[in-house]
Short mmCIF file of C-alpha atoms and ligand atoms in Angstrom, two decimals:
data_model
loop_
_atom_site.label_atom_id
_atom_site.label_comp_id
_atom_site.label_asym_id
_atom_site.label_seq_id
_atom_site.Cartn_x
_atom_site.Cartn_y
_atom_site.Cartn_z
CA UNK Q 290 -21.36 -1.35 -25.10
CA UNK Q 291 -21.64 -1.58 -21.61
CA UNK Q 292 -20.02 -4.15 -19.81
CA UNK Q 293 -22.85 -4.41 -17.16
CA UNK Q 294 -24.79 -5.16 -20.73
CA UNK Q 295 -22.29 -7.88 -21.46
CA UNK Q 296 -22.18 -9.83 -18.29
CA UNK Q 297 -25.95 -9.76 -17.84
CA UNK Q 298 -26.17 -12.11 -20.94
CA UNK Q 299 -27.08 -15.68 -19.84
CA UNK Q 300 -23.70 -17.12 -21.84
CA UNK Q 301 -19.96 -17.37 -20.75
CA UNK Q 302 -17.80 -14.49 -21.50
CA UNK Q 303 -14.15 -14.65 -21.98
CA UNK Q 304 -12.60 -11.03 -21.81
CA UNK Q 305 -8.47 -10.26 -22.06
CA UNK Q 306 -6.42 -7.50 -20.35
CA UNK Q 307 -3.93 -5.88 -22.65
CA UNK Q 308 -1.39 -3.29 -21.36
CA UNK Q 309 -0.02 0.12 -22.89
CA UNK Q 310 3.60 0.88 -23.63
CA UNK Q 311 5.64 2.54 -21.24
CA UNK Q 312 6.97 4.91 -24.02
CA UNK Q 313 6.02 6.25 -27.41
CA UNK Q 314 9.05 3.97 -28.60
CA UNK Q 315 7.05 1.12 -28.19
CA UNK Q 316 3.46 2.35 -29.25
CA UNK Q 317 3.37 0.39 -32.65
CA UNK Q 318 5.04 -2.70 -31.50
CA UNK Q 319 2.47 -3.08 -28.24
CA UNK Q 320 -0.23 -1.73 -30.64
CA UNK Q 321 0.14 -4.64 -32.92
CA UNK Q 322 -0.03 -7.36 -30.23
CA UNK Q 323 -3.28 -5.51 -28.88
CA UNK Q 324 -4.42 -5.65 -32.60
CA UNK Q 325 -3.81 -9.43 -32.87
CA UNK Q 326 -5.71 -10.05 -29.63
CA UNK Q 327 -8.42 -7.52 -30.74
CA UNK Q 328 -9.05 -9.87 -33.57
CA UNK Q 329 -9.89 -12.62 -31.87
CA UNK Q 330 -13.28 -10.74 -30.73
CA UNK Q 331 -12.95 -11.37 -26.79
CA UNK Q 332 -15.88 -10.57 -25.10
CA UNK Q 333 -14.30 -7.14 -24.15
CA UNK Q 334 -10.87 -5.79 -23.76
CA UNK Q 335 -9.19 -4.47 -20.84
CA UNK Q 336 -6.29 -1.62 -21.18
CA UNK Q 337 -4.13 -1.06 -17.66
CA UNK Q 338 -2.91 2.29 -16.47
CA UNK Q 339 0.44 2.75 -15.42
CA UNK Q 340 1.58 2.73 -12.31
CA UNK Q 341 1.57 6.70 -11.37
CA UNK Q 342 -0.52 7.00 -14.25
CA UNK Q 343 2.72 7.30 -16.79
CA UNK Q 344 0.76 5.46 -19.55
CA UNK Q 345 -2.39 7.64 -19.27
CA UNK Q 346 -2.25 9.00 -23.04
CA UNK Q 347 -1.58 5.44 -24.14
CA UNK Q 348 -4.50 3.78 -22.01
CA UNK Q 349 -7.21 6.11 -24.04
CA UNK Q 350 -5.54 5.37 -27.50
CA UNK Q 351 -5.13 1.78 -27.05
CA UNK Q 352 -8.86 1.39 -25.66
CA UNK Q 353 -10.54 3.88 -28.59
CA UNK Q 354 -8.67 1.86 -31.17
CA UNK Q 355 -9.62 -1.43 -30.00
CA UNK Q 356 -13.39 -0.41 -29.71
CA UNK Q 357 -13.20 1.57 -33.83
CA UNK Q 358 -11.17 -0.59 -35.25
CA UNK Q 359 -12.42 -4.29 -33.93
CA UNK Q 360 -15.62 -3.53 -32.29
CA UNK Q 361 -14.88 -4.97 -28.98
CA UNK Q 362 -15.60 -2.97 -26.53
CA UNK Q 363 -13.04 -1.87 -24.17
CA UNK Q 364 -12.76 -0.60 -20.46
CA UNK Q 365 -10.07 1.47 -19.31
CA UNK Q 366 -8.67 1.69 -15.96
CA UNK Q 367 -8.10 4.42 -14.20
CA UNK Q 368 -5.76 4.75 -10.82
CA UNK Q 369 -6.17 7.70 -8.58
CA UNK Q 370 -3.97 7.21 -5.77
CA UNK Q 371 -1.10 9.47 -7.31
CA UNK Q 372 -3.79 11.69 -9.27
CA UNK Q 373 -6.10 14.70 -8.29
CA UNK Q 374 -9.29 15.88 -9.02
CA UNK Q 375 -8.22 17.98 -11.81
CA UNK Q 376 -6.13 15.13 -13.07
CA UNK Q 377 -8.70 12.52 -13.13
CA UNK Q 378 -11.41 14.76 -14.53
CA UNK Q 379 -9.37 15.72 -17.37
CA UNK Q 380 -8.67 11.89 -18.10
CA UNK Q 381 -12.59 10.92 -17.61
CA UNK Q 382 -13.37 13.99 -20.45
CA UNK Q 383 -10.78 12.23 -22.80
CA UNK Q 384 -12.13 9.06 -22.46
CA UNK Q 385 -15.55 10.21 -22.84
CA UNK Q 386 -14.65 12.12 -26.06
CA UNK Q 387 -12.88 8.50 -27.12
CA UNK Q 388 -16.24 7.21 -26.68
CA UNK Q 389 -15.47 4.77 -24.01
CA UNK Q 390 -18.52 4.05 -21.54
CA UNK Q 391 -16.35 1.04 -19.28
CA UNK Q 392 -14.02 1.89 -16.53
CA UNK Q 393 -11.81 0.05 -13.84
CA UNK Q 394 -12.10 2.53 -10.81
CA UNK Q 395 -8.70 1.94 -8.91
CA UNK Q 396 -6.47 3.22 -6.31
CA UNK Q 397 -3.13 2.11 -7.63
CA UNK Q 398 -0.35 0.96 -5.36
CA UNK Q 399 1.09 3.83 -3.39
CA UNK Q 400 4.35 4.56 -4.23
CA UNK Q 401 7.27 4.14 -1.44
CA UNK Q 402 7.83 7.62 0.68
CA UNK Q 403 4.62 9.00 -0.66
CA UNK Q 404 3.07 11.41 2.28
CA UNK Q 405 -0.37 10.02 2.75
CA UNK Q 406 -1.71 12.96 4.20
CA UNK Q 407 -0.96 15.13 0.90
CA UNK Q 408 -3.10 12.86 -1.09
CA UNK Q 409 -6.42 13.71 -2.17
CA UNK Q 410 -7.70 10.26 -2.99
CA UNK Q 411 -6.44 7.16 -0.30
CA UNK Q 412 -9.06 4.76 -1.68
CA UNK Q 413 -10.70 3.14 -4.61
CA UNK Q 414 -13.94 3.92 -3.55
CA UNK Q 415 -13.28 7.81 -3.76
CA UNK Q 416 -12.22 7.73 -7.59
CA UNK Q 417 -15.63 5.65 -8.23
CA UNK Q 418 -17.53 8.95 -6.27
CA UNK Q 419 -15.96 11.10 -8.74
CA UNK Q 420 -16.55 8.90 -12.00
CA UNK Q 421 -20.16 8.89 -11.00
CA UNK Q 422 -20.60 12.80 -10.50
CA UNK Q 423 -18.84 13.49 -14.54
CA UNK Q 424 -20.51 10.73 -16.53
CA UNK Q 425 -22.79 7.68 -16.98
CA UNK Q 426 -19.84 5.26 -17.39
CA UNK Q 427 -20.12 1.82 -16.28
CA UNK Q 428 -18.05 1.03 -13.52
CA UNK Q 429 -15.71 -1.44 -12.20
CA UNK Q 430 -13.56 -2.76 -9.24
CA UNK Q 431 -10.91 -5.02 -8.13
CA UNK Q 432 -10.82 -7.77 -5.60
CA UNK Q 433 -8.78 -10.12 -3.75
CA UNK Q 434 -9.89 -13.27 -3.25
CA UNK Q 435 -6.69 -14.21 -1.19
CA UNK Q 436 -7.15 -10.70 0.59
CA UNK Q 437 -5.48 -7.13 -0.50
CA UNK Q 438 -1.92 -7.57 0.65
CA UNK Q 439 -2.17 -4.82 2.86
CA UNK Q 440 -5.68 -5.56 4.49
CA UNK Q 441 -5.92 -5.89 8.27
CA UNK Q 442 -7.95 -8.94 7.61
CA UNK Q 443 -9.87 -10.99 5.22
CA UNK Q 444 -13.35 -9.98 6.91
CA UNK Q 445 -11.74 -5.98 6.98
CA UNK Q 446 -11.02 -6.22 3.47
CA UNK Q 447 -14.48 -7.54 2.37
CA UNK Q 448 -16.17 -4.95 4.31
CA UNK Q 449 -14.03 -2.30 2.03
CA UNK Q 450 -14.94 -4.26 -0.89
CA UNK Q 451 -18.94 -3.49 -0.18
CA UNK Q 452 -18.37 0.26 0.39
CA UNK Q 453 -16.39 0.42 -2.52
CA UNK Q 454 -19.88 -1.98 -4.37
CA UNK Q 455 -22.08 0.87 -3.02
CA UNK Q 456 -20.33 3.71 -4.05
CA UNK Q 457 -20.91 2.81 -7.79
CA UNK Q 458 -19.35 -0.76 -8.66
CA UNK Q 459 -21.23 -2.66 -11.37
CA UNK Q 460 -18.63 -5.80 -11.50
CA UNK Q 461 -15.40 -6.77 -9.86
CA UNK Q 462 -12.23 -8.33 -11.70
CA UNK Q 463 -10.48 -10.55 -9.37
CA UNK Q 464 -6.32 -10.60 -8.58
CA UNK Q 465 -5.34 -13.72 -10.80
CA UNK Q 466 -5.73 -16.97 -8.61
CA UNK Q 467 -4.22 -20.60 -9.16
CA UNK Q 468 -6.67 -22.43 -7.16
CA UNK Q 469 -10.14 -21.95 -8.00
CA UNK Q 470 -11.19 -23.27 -4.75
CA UNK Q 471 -9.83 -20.06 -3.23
CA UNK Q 472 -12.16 -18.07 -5.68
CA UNK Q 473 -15.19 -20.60 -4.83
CA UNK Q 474 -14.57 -19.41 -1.01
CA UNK Q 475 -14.27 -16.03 -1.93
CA UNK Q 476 -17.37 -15.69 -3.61
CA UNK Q 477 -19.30 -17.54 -0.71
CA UNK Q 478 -17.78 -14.63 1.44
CA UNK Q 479 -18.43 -12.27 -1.22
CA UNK Q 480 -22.38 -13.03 -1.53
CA UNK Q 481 -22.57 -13.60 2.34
CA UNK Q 482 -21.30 -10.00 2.65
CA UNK Q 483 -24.38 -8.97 0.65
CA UNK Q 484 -22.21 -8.15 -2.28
CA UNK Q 485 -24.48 -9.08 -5.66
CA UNK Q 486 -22.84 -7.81 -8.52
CA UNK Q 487 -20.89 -9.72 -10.78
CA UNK Q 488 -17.41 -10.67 -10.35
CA UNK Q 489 -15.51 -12.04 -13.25
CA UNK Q 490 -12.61 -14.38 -12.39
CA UNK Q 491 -9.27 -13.30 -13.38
CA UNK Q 492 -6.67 -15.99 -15.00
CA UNK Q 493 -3.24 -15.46 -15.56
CA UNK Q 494 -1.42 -18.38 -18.08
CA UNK Q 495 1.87 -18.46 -16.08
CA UNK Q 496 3.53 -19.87 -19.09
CA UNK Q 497 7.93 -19.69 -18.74
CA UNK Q 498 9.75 -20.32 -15.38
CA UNK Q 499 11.01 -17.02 -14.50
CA UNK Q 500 7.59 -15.09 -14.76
CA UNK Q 501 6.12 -17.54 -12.37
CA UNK Q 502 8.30 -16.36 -9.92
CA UNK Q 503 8.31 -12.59 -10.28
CA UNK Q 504 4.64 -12.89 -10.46
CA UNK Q 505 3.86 -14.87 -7.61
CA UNK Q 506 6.38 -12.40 -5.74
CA UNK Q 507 4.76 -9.38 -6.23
CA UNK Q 508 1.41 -10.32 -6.06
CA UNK Q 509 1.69 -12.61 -3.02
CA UNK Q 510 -0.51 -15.13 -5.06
CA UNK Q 511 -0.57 -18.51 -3.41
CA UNK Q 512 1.11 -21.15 -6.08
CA UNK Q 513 -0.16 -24.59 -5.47
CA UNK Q 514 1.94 -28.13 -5.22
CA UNK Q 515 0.39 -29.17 -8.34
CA UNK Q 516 1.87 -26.11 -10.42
CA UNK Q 517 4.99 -26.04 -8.58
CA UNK Q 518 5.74 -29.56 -9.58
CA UNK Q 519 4.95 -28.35 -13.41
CA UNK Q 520 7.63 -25.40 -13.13
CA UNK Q 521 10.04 -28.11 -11.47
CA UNK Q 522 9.39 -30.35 -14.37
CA UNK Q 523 9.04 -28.16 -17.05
CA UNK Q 524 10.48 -24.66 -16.27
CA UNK Q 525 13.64 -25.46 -18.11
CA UNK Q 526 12.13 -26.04 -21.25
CA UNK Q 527 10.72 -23.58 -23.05
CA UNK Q 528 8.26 -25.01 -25.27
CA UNK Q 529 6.91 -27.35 -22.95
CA UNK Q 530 6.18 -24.75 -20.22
CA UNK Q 531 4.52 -22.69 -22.10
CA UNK Q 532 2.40 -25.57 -22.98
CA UNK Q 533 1.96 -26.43 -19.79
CA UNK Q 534 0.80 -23.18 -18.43
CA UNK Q 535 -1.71 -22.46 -20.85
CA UNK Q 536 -3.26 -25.92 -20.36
CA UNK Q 537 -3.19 -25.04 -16.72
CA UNK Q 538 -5.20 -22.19 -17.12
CA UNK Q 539 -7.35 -23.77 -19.86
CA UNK Q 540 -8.43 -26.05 -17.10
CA UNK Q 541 -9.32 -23.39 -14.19
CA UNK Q 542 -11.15 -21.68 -16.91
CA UNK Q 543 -13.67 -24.41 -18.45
CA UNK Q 544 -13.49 -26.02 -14.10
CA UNK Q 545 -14.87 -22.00 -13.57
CA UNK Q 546 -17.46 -22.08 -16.05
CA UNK Q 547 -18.55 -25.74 -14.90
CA UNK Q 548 -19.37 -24.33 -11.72
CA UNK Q 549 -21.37 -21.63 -12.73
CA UNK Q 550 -19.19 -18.51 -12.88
CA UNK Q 551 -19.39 -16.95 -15.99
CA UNK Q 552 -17.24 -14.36 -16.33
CA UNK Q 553 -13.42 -15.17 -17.37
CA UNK Q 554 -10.49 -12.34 -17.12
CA UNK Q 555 -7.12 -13.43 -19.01
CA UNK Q 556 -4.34 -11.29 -18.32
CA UNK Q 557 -2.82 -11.67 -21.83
CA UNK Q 558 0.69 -10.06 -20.79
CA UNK Q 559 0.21 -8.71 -24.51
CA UNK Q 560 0.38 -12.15 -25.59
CA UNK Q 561 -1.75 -12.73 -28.67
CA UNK Q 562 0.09 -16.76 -28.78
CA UNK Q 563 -1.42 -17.47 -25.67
CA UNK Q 564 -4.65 -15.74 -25.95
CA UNK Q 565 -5.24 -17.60 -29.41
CA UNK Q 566 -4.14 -21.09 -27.88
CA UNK Q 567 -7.04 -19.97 -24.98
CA UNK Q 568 -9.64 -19.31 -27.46
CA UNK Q 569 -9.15 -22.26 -29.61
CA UNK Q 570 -8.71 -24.83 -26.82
CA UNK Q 571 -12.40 -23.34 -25.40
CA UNK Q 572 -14.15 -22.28 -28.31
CA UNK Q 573 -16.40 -24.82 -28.31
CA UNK Q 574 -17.13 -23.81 -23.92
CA UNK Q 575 -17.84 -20.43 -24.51
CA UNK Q 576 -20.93 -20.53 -27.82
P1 FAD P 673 -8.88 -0.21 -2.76
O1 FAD P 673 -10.14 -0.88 -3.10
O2 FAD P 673 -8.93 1.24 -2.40
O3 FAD P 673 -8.19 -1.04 -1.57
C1 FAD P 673 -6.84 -0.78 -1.20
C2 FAD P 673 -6.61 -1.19 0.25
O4 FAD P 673 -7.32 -0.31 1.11
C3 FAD P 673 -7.12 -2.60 0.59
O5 FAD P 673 -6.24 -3.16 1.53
C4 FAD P 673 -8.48 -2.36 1.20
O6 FAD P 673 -8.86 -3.37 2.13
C5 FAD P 673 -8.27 -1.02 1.91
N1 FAD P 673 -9.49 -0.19 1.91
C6 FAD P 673 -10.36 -0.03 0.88
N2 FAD P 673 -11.35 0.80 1.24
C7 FAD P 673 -11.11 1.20 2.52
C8 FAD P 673 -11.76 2.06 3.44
N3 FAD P 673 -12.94 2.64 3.12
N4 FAD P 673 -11.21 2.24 4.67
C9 FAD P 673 -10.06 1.61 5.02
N5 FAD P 673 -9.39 0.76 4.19
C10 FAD P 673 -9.90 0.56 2.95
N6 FAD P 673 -2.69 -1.06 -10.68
C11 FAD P 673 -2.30 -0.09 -11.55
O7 FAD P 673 -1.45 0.76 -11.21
N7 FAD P 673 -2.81 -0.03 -12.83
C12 FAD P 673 -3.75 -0.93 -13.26
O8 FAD P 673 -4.20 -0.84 -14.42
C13 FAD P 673 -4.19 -1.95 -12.37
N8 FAD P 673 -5.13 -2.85 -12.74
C14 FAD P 673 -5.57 -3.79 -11.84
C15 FAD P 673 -6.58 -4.68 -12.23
C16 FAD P 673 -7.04 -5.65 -11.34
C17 FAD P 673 -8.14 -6.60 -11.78
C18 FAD P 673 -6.47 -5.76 -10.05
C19 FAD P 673 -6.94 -6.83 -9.10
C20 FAD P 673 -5.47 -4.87 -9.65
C21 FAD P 673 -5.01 -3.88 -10.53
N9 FAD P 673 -4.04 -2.96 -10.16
C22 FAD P 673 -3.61 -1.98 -11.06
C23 FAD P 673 -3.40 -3.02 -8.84
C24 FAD P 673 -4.12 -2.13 -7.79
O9 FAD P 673 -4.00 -0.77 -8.16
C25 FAD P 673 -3.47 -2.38 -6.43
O10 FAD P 673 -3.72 -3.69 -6.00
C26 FAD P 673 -3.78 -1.37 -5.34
O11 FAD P 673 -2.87 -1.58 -4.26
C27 FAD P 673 -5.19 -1.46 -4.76
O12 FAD P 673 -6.11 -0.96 -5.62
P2 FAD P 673 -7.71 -1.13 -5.30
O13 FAD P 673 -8.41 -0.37 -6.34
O14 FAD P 673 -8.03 -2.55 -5.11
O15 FAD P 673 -7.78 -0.34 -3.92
#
């Protein structure tokens, strides 16, 4: 199914973001989380690429399996910033012949000493020209709503966000965000920018001490007073963090859906605890 299908329902959705193993060591061990998380029938399921596209193999599997064996349906992303034409349109055949219709377009992070001028894709928007030429898959993008940390500007980067819209985008996943009203401002700018597709919101549970910090680090993510003062309290016990954290996101997520948007992104970290504590503490929300 068709994401596009999915989020033009008039009801919540809750999807989850899984990622692939780094090595075939690892397959059945990160296949098994993905199973347990599969089984709690998200709304769809999201499987990263790796960073230089090292996972790429892995990616397809995980997302065919998820789709035959649980019927949720799952989008793959894609990164194209280390790739090449050939590359990429061997990737989009496999995932066609995997029967996957749902793709995040993406440039990927550029790698340090890479020669920019050897590249044959610099941005997003390029990759989502090429997906459209090989196949009728439905396509996606990701956003920023506290800016891409190498944007100019906030206005520059929302300009780049509607080419890369009207080069193909049917939805936009958001960077995770721990203030919704940052995602409330966004989306004013968003809409203002003539942007009209949908953008689902993307929640991380930031649930022990030291991920909060690598996170927040690499991502640049703003991390307000009010969950700073959680980590102080709690980020030397355990159990009670991870409590904490997925309570904090339980609230952004039903706060989200209060006011109106209705698409919800958890970025499991191959969690299937955590997803399973966010499903039961909204099941009620999302019917
Ligand atoms: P783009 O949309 O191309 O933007 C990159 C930068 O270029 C921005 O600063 C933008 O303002 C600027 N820009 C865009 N278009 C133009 C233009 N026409 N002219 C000038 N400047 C322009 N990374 C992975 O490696 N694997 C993953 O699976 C993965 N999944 C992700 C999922 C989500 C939801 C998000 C938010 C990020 C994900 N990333 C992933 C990280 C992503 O690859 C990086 O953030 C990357 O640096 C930017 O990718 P993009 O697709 O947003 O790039």
């Amino acid at each position: 199914m068709k994401i596009s299908q999915i989020l033009s329902l008039d009801k919540p959705s809750l999807s989850m973001e899984v990622f692939p193993p780094k090595t075939a060591d690892n397959y059945d061990k990160i296949a098994e989380a993905v199973n347990k998380i599969a089984s709690l029938s998200p709304s769809f399921m999201s499987v990263t690429y790796g960073a230089g596209g090292g996972t790429s193999a892995f990616t397809a599997a995980i997302a065919k399996n998820i789709q035959e064996c649980y019927n949720v349906p799952s989008l793959a992303h894609l990164t194209c910033v280390s790739s090449n034409k050939s590359e990429i349109g061997r990737q989009l055949a496999l995932l066609k012949n995997y029967g996957i219709e749902n793709i995040l377009a993406l440039r990927g992070d550029i790698l340090p000493g890479t020669k920019l001028g050897n590249l044959e894709y610099h941005y997003a928007y390029q990759l989502i020209e090429t997906i459209k030429e090989q196949g009728d898959f439905c396509i996606g993008g990701a956003c920023y709503p506290e800016s891409h940390p190498e944007s100019e500007n906030y206005r520059k980067d929302i300009e780049y966000l509607k080419i890369k819209v009207d080069a193909g985008c049917e939805f936009l996943t958001t960077q995770m965000f721990f203030d919704n009203d940052i995602l409330y401002n966004f989306m004013y700018k968003v809409r203002d920018a003539g942007i009209k597709v949908p953008v689902i919101a993307g929640i991380m549970p930031l649930t022990n001490a030291k991920q909060v910090f690598r996170i927040t680090k690499i991502s640049g993510t703003l991390l307000p007073q009010r969950f700073r003062r959680i980590v102080d309290r709690y980020g030397d016990n355990p159990i009670a963090m991870k409590q904490a954290g997925i309570a904090y996101a339980c609230e952004q997520i039903i706060d989200l859906y209060a006011n109106g948007i209705n698409a919800v992104h958890i970025y499991t970290m191959n969690s299937p605890d955590v997803a399973a504590k966010i499903m039961e503490n909204i099941s009620e929300i999302i019917k």
